[in-house]
Every structure is written in C-alpha cells, then in structure tokens.
Short mmCIF file of C-alpha atoms in Angstrom, two decimals:
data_model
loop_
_atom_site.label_atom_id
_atom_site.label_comp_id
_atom_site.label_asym_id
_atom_site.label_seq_id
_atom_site.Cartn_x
_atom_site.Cartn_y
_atom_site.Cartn_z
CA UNK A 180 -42.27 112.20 188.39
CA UNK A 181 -45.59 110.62 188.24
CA UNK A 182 -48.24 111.84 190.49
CA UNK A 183 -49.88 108.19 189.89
CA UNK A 184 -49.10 105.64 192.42
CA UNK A 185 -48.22 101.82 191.66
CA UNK A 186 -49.06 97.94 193.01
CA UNK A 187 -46.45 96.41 194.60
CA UNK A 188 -46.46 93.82 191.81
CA UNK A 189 -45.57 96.40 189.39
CA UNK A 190 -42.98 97.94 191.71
CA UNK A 191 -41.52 94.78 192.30
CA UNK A 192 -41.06 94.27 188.38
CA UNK A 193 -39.79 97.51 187.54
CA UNK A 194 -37.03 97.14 190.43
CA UNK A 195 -33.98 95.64 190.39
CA UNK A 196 -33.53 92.53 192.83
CA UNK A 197 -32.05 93.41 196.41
CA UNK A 198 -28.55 93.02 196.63
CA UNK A 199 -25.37 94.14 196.31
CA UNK A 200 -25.84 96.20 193.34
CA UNK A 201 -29.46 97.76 194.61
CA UNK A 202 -27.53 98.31 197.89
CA UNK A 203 -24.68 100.28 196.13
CA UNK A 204 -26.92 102.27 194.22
CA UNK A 205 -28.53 103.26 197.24
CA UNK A 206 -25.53 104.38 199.25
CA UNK A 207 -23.95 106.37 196.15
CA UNK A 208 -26.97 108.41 195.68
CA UNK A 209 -27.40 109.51 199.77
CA UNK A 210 -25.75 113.15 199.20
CA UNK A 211 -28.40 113.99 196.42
CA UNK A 212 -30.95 114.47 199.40
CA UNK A 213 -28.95 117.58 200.85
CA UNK A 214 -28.52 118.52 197.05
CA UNK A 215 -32.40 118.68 196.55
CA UNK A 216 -32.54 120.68 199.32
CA UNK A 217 -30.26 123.08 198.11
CA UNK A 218 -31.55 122.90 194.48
CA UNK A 219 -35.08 124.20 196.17
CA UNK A 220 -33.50 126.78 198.20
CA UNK A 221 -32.12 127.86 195.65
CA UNK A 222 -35.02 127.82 193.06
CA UNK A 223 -37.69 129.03 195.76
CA UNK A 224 -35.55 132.10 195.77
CA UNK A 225 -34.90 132.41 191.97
CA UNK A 226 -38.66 132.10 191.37
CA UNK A 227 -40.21 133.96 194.46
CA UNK A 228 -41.83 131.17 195.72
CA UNK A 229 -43.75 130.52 192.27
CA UNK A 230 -43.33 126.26 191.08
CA UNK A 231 -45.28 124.94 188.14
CA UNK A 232 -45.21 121.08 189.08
CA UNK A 233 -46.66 118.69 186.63
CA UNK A 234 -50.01 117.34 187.74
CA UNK A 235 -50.49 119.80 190.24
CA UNK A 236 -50.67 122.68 188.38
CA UNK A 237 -49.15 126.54 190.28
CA UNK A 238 -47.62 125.89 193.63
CA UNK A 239 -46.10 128.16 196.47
CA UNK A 240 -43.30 126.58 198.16
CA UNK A 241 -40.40 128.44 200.62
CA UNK A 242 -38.50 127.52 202.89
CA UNK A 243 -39.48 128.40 207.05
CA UNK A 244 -38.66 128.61 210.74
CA UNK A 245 -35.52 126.62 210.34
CA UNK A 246 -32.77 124.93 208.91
CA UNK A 247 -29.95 122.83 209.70
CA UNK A 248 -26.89 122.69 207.94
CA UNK A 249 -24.21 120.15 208.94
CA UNK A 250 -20.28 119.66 207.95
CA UNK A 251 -19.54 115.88 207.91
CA UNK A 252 -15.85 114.88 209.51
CA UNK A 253 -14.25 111.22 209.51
CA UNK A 254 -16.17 108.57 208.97
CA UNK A 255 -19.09 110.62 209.09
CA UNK A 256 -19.09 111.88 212.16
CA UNK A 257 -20.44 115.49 212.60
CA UNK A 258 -17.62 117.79 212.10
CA UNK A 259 -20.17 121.05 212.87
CA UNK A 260 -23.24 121.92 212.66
CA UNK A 261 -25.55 125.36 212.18
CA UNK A 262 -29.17 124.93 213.19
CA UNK A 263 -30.94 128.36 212.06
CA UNK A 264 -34.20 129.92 213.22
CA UNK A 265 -36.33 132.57 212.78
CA UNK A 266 -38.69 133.76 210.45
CA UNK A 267 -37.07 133.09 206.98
CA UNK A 268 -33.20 130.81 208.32
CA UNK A 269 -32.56 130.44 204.59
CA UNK A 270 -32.02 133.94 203.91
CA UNK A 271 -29.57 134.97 207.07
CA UNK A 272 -26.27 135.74 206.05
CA UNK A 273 -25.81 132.94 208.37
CA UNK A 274 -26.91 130.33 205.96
CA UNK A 275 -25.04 130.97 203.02
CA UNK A 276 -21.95 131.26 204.69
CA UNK A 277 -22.68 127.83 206.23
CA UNK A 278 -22.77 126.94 202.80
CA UNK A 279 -19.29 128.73 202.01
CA UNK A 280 -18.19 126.77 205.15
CA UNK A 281 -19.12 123.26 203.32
CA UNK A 282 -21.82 122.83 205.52
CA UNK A 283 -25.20 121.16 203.88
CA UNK A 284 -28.03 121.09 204.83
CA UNK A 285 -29.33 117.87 206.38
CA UNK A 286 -33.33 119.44 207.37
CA UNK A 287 -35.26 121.73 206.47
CA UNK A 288 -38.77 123.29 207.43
CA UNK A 289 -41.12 124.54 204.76
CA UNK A 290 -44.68 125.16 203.73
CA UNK A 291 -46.15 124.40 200.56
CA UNK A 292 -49.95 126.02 199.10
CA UNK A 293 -51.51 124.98 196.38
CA UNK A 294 -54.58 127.33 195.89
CA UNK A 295 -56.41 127.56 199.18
CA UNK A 296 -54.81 124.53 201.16
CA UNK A 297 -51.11 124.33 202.70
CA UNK A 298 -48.87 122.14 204.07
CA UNK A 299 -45.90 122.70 206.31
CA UNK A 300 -43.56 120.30 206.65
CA UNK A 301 -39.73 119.22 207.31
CA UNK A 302 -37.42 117.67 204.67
CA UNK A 303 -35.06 115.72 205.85
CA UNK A 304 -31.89 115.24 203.84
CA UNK A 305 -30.64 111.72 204.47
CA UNK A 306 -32.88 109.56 203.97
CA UNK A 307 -35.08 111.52 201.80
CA UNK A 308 -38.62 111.58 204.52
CA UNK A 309 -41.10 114.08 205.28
CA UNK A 310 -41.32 115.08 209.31
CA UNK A 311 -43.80 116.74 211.24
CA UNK A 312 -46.44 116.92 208.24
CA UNK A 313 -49.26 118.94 208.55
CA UNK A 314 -52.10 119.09 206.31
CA UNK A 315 -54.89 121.68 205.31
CA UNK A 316 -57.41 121.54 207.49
CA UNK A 317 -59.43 118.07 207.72
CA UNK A 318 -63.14 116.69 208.34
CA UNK A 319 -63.21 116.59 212.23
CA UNK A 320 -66.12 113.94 212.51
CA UNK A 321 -65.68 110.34 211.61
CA UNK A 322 -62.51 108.58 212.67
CA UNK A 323 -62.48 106.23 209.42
CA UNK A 324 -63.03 109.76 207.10
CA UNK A 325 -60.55 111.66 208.88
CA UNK A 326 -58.13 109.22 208.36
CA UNK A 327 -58.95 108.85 204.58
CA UNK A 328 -58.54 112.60 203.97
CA UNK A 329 -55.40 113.15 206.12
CA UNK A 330 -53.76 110.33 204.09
CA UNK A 331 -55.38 111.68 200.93
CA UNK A 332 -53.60 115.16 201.73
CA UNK A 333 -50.36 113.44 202.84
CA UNK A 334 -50.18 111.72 199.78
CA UNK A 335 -50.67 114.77 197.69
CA UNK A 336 -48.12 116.44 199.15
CA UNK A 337 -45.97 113.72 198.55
CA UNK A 338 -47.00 113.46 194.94
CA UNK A 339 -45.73 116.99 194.61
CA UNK A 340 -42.42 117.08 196.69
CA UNK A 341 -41.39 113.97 194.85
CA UNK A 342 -42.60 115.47 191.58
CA UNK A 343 -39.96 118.35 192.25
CA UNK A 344 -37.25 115.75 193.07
CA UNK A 345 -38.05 113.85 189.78
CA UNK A 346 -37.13 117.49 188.11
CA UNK A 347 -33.73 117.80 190.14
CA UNK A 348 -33.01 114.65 189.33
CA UNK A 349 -33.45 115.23 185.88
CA UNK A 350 -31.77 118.65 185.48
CA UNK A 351 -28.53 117.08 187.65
CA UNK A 352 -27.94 114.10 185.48
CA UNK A 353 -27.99 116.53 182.53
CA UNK A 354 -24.45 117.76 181.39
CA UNK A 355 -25.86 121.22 181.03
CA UNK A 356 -25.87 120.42 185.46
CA UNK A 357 -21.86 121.11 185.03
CA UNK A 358 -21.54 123.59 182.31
CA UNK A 359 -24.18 126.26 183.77
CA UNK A 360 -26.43 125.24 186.91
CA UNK A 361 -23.74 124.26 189.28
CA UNK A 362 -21.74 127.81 188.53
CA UNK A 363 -25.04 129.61 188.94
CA UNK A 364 -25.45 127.77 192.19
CA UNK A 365 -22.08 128.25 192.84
CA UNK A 366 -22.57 132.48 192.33
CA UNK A 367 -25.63 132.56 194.24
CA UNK A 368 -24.13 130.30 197.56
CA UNK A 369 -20.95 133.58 197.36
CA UNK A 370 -23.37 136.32 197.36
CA UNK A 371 -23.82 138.30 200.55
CA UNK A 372 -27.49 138.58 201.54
CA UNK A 373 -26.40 141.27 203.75
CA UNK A 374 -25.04 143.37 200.52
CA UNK B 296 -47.66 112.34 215.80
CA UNK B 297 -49.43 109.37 213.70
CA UNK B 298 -51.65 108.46 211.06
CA UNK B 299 -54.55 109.18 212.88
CA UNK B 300 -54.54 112.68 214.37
CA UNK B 301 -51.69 115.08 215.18
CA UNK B 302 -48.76 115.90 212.92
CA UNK B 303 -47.19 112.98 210.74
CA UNK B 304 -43.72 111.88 211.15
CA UNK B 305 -43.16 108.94 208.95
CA UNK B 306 -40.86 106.98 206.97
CA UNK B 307 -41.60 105.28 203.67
CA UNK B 308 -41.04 101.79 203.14
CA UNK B 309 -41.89 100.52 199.49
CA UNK B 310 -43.11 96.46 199.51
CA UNK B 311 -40.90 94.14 197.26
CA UNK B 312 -43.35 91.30 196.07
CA UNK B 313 -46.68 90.36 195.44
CA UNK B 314 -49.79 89.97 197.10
CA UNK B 315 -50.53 87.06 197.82
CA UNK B 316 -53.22 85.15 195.28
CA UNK B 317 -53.17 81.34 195.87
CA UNK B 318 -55.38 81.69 199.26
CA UNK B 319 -56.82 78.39 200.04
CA UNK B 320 -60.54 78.35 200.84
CA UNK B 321 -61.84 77.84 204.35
CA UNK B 322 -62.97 74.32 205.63
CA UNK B 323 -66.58 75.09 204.63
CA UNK B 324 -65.79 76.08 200.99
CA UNK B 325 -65.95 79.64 200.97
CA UNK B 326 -63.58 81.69 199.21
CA UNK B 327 -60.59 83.04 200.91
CA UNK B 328 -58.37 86.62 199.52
CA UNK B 329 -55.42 87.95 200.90
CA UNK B 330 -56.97 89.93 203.37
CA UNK B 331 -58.01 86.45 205.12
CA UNK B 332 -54.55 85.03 204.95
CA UNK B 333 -53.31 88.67 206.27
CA UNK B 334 -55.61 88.79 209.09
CA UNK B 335 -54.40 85.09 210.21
CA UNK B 336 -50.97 85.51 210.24
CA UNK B 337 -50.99 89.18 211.93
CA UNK B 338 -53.25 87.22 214.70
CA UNK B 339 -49.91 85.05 214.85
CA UNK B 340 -47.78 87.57 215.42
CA UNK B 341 -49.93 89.65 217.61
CA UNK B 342 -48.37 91.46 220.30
CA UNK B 343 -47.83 89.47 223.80
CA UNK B 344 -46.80 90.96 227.33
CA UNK B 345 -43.61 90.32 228.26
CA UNK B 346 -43.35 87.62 231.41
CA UNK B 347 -40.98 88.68 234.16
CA UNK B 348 -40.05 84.81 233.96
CA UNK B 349 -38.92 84.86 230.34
CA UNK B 350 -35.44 85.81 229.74
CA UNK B 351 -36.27 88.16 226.90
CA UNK B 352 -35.43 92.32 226.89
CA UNK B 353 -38.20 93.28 224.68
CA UNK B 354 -41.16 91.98 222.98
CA UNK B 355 -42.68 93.47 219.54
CA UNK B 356 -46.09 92.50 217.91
CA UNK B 357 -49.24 93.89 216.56
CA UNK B 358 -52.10 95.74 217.79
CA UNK B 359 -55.37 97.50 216.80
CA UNK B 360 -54.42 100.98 216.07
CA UNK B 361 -54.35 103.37 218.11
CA UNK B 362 -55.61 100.60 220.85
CA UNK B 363 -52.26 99.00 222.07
CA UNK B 364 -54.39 96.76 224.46
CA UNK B 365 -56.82 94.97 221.96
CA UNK B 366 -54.61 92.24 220.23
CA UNK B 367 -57.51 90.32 219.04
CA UNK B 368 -57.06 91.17 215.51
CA UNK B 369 -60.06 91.33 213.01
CA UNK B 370 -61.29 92.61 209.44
CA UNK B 371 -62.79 95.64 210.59
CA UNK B 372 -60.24 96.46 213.06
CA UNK B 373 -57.09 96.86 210.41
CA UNK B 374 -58.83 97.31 207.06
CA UNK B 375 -59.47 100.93 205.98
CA UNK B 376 -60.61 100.24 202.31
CA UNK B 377 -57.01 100.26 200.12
CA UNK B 378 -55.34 100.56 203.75
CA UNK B 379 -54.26 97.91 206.31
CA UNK B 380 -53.61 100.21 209.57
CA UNK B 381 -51.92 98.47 212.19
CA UNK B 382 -50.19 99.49 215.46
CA UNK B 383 -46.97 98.42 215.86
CA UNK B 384 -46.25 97.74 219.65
CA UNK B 385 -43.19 96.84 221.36
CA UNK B 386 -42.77 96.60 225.28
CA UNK B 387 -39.15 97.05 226.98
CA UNK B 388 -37.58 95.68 230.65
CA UNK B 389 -36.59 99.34 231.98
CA UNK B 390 -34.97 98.58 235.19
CA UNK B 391 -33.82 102.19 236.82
CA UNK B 392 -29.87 102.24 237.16
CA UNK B 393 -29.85 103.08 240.81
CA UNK B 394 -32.27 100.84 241.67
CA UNK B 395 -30.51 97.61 239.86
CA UNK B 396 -27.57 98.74 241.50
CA UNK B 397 -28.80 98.93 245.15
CA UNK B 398 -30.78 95.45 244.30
CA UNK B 399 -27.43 93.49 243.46
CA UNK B 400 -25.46 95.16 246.19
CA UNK B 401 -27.96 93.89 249.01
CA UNK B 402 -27.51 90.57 247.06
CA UNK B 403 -24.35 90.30 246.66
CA UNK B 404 -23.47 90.58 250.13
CA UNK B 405 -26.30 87.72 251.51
CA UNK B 406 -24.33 85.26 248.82
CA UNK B 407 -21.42 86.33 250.19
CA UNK B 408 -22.24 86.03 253.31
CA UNK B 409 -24.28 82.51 253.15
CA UNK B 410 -20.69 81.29 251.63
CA UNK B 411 -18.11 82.62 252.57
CA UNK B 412 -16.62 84.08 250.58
CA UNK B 413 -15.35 87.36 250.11
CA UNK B 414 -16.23 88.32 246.07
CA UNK B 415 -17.94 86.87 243.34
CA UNK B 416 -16.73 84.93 240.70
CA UNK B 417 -17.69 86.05 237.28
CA UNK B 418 -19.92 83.13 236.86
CA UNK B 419 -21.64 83.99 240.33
CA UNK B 420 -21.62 87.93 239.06
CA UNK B 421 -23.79 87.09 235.69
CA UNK B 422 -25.73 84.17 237.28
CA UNK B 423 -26.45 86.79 240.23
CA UNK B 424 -27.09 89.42 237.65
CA UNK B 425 -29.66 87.22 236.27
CA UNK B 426 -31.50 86.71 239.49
CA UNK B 427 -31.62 90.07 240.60
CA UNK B 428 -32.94 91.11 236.63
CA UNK B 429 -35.36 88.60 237.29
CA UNK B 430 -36.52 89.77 240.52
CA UNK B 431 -36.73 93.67 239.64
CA UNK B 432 -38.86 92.30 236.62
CA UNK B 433 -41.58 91.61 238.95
CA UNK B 434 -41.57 94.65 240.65
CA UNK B 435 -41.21 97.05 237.41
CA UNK B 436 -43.99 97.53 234.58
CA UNK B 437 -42.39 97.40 230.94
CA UNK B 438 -42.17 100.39 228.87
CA UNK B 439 -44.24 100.54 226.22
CA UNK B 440 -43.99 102.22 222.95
CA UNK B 441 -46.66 102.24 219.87
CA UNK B 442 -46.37 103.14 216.29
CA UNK B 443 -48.58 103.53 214.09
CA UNK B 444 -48.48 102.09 210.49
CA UNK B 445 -50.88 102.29 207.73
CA UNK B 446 -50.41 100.03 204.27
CA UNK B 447 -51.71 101.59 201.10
CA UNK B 448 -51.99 97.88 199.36
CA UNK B 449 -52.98 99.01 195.85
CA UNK B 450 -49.91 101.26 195.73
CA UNK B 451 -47.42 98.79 197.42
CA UNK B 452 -46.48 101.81 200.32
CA UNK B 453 -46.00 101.40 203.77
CA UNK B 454 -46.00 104.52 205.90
CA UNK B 455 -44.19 103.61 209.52
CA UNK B 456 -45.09 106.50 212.06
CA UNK B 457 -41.54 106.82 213.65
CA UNK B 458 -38.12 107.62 212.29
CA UNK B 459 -35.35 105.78 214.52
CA UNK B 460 -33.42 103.50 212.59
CA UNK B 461 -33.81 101.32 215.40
CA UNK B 462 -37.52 100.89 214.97
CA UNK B 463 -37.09 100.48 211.55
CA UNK B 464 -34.90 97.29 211.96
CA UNK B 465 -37.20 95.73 214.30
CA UNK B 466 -40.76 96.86 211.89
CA UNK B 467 -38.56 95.10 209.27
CA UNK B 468 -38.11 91.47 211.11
CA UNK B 469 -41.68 91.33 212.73
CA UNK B 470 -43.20 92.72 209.03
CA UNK B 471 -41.52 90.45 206.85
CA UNK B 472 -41.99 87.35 209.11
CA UNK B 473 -45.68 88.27 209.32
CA UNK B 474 -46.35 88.72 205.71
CA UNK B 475 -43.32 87.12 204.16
CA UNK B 476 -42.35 90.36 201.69
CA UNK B 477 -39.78 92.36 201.80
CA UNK B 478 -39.52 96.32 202.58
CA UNK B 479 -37.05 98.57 201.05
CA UNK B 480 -36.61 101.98 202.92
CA UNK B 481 -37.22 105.08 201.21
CA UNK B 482 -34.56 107.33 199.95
CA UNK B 483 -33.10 109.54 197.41
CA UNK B 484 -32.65 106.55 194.76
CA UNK B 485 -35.40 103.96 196.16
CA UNK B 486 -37.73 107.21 195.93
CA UNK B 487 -36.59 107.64 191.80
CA UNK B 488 -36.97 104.28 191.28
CA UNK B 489 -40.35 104.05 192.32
CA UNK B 490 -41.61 107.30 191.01
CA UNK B 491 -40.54 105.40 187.13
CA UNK B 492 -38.09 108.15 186.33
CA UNK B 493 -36.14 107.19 183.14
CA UNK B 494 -33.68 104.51 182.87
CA UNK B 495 -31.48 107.65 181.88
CA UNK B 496 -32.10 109.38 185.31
CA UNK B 497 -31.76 106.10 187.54
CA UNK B 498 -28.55 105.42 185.91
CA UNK B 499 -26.95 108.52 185.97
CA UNK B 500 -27.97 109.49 189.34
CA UNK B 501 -25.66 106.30 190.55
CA UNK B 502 -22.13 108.02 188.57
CA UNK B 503 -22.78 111.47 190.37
CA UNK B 504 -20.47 113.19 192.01
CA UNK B 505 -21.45 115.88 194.85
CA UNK B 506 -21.63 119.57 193.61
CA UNK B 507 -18.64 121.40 194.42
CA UNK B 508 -20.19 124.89 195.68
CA UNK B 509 -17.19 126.95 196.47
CA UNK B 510 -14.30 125.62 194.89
CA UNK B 511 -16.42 126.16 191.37
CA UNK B 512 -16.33 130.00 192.65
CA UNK B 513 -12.50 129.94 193.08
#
C-alpha cells in the first residue's frame, strides 16, 4: 500500500459513490480485520519479529501485554471471550487454544521500531483503528511543533501498519491463500506452544 | 488521550468531496479561499451552552482545541498549516437518578394534593415530568465532554479523538452540516480503498470467505 497520502478530490474520484453497494462492500469485508491480526501473529512469529515493508525499509513488529480473543454467538452477540496478559499473551498456550476454540481476536497490543524510534500501540479488529498510540519520543517545547511531529509520527506509523494490511490483503485474495497459507495457518493455530 | 499530548485514541474518517473553490470575495474585494468560507460556517455552528429553559438533552458544537470555553472561532485558532484542529464539544442534562426521583415524588404529592386527586394521569405524569426536568435543570451543571479532531486537508483525513460509535454519529451530523461533505468511517475495505490497492484486491476482498482455522486441520 502506498505510503503517499491523497486529496480528498482524488479520494473522492477513485471511490465508488455511497450507497448500497459501498455499504455492502463494507459489511462483507468486517472479519478481514481479526484476519490481519492473525495473519501478523502469525508472521511476527514466522519471521522473529523481522518485516521488510515497502517504503519503510526493516521493521520490528510483535505482538505485547495483551490480547483479546472473542467467539461471536447469535446475532453477534459475544458468545465468550479470552482477554490475555502478560509479557508476550500471543504465545500462552492460552491463545492458540482460543484460536482452536473459534475464538478471534478482536484487539491486540503491539510495538513497532523502526531503527531507533518505536511505537506501541493497539489494533483493534473491527473497525480496523489504532488505540492508545504512542509515539517515539517528541519535541517538548512549542505547542504548534509538538503537534506537527506527533501527527508526523502517527502518520508514519499508519503508513506502515496499513502498508502490512495492503500485503495481507494481497496474499488473501490470491488462490495460492487456499491451496498453502491457510493450511500453514491452520498447522501453526494446532501446535502446542507448551510442546 | 488526544491530538495534542498524551496517548492517541482515534478513529479515521476519510472526506467524500471536494474542497470547496468557488469562494466569493469579501464586500471590499479581497479574495476569499476555503479556509474563509470554513472559518464562517464553523463560527455558525460553534458550540452554545445548553439553557435549562430549552427542552433539548444535549447540545454539540465547536470549540478551540483543547479550550472548550473559547467559541469565538478564528484563523489562527484552528489552522495548523495542512491541519484544521478543532475541538469537538458536546454538553449533556445529567440529572442524578435519586435525586429526579425524590424531586417528582415531593411533586407529585403537592399536585395531588392542590386537586384532589389521588394519582396522576399519564398526561399529568409526562407534563409533571417535564416540570420537574425543568426545574432540576437549574439546579444541575451539564456534563461536558471534548474531543479533539484534527483535519489533514491535503490528504482528505479526519482523525476524531474518541472511539464510541455514539460520538461518531453525532461528529457525523454536526461535520457534514458544517462543511457540507461527507465522512466515510475507516475500516478494513474503506482503509484498501483509500490506500489505491488494485482493482484486483478491492474486488476480491468483497467475495471472501472467513479462514476456516481448525476444520482445515481436521
């Protein structure tokens, strides 16, 4: 996805008009929040921690302090829920087993470096937001340039969580998505941590 | 937890339309932008107290930032080069249970006393209701709640510093009356159509199906 932003002019050309068919689209793609989240669990593990994310160059990016996974019921309604804590919730036998239970996760906390600056951070499933965002360290003088750099750093770390969506999205509308990455997936949500 | 210091805790709202480039000029001549047109009609919709005498709940508007007593709006109060930073204020009647319920007892038995009569009607009840409401309104200060929300014009992103869905339905009347455009809410497909994924992507994200994790295992 492109680091770049865009005017509204533009981004009201490129989108569709609002209505029933921008609504629909919206509501079928909800669960692909909880399936990003998974799709980084997963690959934070798989790679140690190590992205490559265009634009941005060599990231660090795991997963932190806690999770919350969540079984939906009728209409919606919560059915049950795990909320995990501790150092590292992702890697308790605890999560994957809320996993094997159906359970998905609806937030997660997690910290992101790029060189010498971090973020830490909650995703939040449905909708897709950022919570509780905090930056690297910022100018402390100067309302007005304070505000410039936190926003600067909020929209960087933006740029880069949204650049990892873009490459979900485009691995899980691929066919190979079927065929191999969802049976990996599938492999890696059975084994036993505790093993 | 805003824009200006703490932690952020915001949701993205992308704007649908354009802004705006037909600005008259002022009286005198000189040349007017959007900025002008924005500043006059935020001034319109600035925040006012709530009146115990009005029969309203709740009253939303717009304030400085981070100043949710100065609603006399201006240029270099809400423009932050590419960003229009507002606060978002909206005062609530909070009349304590117990106390509303004490009020229309005490009242309810002078009415029925000064008539006569031995209960209330319905019509009596609500119009009694009303009085009482009306009453405790004067004794009570509103609650107030401020949220902070900075536009990043160029890019066509508004960042709203709370997450209720609540506050988000009210942001969206009071916004799109002020500046007559349209927000839609981020999410997982608003937030890969406006990162220009590929027609490919945007398409087939829509025929997806969840990911079966343990019945692939099976």
């Amino acid at each position: 996805m492109s680091a770049e932003t865009k005017t509204a002019a533009e981004a009201g050309e490129a989108a569709e008009p609002m209505g029933p068919s921008l609504v629909d689209r919206i509501e079928a793609s909800r669960f692909l929040g909880g399936e990003f989240l998974i799709w980084l669990w997963y690959e934070s593990e798989r790679r140690e921690g190590a992205f490559e994310i265009e634009g941005f160059g060599g990231v660090s990016f795991w997963l932190e302090e806690q999770m919350t996974l969540r079984a939906e019921g009728a209409q919606g309604a919560t059915a049950s829920e795990s909320a995990l804590k501790g150092a590292m919730p992702s890697a308790t036998p605890e999560a994957k087993e809320a996993l094997r239970q159906g359970k998905r996760p609806t937030k997660a906390k997690a910290r992101l470096e790029r060189g010498p600056q971090s973020w830490s951070f909650v995703l939040n499933a449905d909708p897709l937001t950022l919570s509780a965002v905090k930056v690297p360290g910022v100018i402390k003088d100067g309302t007005e340039e304070q505000f410039f750099e936190r926003m600067q750093l909020a929209e960087e770390l933006e740029g880069m969580i949204y650049a990892l969506y873009g490459e979900f999205l485009a691995l899980r509308v691929d066919p190979r998505w079927e065929k191999e990455l969802a049976p990996a997936l599938a492999r890696w949500v059975a084994e036993d941590p505790s093993a | 937890m805003g824009a200006f210091r703490g932690s952020m805790s915001y949701t993205r709202f992308f704007v649908r339309g354009e802004l705006p480039t037909d600005v008259p000029p002022a009286e005198d001549g000189t040349p007017r932008t959007f900025r002008d047109r924005f500043v006059d009609a935020i001034r319109l919709r600035a925040f006012r107290p709530l009146d115990p005498n009005e029969d309203v709940d709740f009253r939303a508007g717009w304030c400085a930032p981070e100043q949710p007593f100065d609603t006399d709006l201006a240029h270099e109060k809400i423009f932050f080069g590419d960003y229009l930073n507002l606060g978002f204020r909206v005062d609530r009647w909070r009349i304590p249970a117990p106390l509303f319920k004490a009020s229309f007892r005490d009242a309810e038995r002078r009415f029925l006393a000064e008539h006569g009569r031995d209960k209330l009607s319905r019509a009596q009840k609500e119009e009694l209701t009303a009085v009482v409401t009306a009453t405790l309104r004067k004794k009570v200060v509103p609650a107030m709640k401020v949220i902070d929300l900075s536009w990043q014009l160029s890019a066509g992103i508004v960042r709203f510093f709370h997450q209720s869905p609540k506050q988000h339905e009210l942001l969206l009347e009071v916004f799109e009356k002020t500046f007559d455009l349209e927000l839609v809410q981020d999410g997982a497909y608003v937030a890969a159509l406006e990162g220009e994924l590929p027609a490919p992507v945007l398409e087939g994200m829509t025929e997806l199906e969840p990911t079966r994790l343990v019945e692939a295992v099976r």
